[in-house]
XYZ file of C-alpha atoms in Angstrom:
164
model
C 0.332 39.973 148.767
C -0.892 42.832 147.472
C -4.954 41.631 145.699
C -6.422 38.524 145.626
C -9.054 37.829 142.529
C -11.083 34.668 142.839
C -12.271 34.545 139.020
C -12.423 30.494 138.378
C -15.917 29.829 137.604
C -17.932 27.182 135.877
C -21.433 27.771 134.367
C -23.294 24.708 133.692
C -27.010 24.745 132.048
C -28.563 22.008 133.922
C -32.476 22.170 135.672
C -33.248 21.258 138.965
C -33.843 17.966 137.603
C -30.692 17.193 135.871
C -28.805 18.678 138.474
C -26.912 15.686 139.645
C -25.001 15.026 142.857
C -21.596 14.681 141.186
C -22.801 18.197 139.277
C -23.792 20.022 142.025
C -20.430 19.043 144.082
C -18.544 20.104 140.724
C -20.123 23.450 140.884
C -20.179 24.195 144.643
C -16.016 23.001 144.280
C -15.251 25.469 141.955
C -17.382 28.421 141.828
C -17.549 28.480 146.466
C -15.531 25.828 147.868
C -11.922 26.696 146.244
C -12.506 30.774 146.576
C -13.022 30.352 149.717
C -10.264 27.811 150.652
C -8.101 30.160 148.423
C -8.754 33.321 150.499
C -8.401 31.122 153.655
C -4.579 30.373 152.871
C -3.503 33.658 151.493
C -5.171 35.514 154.376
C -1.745 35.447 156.108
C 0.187 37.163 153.255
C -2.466 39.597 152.739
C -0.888 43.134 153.485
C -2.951 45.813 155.305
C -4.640 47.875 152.734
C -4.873 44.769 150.541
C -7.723 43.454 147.902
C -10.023 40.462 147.832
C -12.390 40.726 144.603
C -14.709 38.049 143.970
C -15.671 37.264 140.744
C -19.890 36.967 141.304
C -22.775 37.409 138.835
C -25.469 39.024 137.572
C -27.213 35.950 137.555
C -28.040 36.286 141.312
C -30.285 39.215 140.663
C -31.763 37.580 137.447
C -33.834 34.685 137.333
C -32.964 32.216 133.838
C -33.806 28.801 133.641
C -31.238 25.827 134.081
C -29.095 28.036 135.948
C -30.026 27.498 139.675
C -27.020 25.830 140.630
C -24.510 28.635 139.320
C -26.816 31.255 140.355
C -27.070 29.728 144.204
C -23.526 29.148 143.992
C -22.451 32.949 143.274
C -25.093 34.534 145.490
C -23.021 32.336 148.192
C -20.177 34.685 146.425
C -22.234 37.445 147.493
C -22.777 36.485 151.082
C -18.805 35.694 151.743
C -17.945 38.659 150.734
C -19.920 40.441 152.935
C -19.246 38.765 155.340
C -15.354 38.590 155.079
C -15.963 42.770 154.089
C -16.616 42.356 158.294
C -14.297 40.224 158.966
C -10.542 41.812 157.278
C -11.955 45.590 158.134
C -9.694 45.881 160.937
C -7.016 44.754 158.734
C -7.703 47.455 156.068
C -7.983 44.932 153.755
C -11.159 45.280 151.479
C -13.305 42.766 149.948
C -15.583 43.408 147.394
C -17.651 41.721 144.490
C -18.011 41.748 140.802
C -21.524 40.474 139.156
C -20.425 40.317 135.329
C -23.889 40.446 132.711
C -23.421 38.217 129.554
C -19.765 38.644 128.589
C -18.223 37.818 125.117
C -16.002 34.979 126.532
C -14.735 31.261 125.901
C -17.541 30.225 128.715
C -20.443 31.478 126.114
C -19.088 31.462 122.902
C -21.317 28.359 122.192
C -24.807 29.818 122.449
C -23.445 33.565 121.923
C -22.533 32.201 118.482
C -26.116 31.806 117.396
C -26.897 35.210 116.440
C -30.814 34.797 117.774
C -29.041 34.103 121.269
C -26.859 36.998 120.824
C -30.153 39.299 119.576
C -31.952 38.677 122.755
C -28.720 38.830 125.200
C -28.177 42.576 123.555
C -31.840 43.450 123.918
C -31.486 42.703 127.821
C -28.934 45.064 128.530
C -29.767 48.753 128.421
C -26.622 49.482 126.395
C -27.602 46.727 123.541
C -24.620 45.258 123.308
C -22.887 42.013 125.260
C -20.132 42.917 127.725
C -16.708 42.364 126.630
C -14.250 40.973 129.216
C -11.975 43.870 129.362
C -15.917 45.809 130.456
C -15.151 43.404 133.553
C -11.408 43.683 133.980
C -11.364 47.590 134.273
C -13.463 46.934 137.468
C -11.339 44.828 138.748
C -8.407 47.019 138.441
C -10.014 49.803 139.761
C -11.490 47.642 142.564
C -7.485 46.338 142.951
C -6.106 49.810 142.978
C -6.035 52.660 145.902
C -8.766 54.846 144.029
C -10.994 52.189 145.676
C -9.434 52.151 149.372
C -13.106 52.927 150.660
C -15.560 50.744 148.708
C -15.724 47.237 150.831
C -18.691 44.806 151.259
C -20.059 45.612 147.950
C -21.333 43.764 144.436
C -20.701 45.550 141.874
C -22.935 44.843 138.755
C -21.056 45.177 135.455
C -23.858 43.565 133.555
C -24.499 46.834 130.936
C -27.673 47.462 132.727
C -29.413 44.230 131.971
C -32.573 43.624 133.360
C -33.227 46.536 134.970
């Protein structure tokens, strides 16, 4: 195996309050538990000079209401990646992160769709616009290709300068 992208993710707006067990397992399953599980069994088939990218967020740098949950659950992105950076060094694999902004995709199309939503979500980014998904793809493939053989350990904000 050649690259290894961990890009499932789910996004729920919930407050600390409404963040229920059954929610909070839900999130933690698929945003932590099943990368990590994933990269577990296709360690072995991982070639030396192979990829791990991590799909992350820019969420863990940014503070918005009702998203604790996803936010916690990609800065634990953040932190495996590091550490697994450490840990597949000697194998020449790398492992690196990806912290998309606001991106024009089926996961936001709801509130990006109200054009007050989309107004303020362009005004955050220094580039005034929302990030398009192939903004976060041509990372990846540069991240996935040998152009990239000495970048490890590292999130990468795509995120169209927002916030800064």
């Amino acid at each position: 195996m050649d690259v290894l992208v961990n890009c499932a993710g789910v996004a729920p707006l919930a407050t600390l309050e409404d963040t229920t067990g059954a929610l909070y397992q839900e999130v933690l399953s698929i945003n932590l538990t099943a990368p990590f599980f994933l990269i577990q069994a296709a360690s072995p088939y991982i070639r030396s000079g192979g990829r791990i990218i991590n799909l992350s967020s820019a969420l863990t740098r940014i503070a918005a209401p009702s998203r604790a949950i996803y936010a916690a659950s990609k800065g634990a992105i953040n932190t495996l990646t590091l550490a697994l950076a450490a840990e597949y060094g000697a194998r020449g694999i790398t492992v690196n992160a990806v912290a998309p902004g606001v991106i024009d995709t089926d996961m936001n199309s709801a509130w990006l769709g109200h054009a007050q939503e989309r107004a303020q979500a362009e005004s955050m980014s220094v580039l005034a616009r929302v990030g398009q998904p192939n903004d976060v793809a041509d990372v990846v493939a540069f991240l996935a290709c040998d152009d990239s053989r000495w970048i490890t350990g590292q999130v990468i904000d795509v995120s169209g300068g927002t916030a800064l």
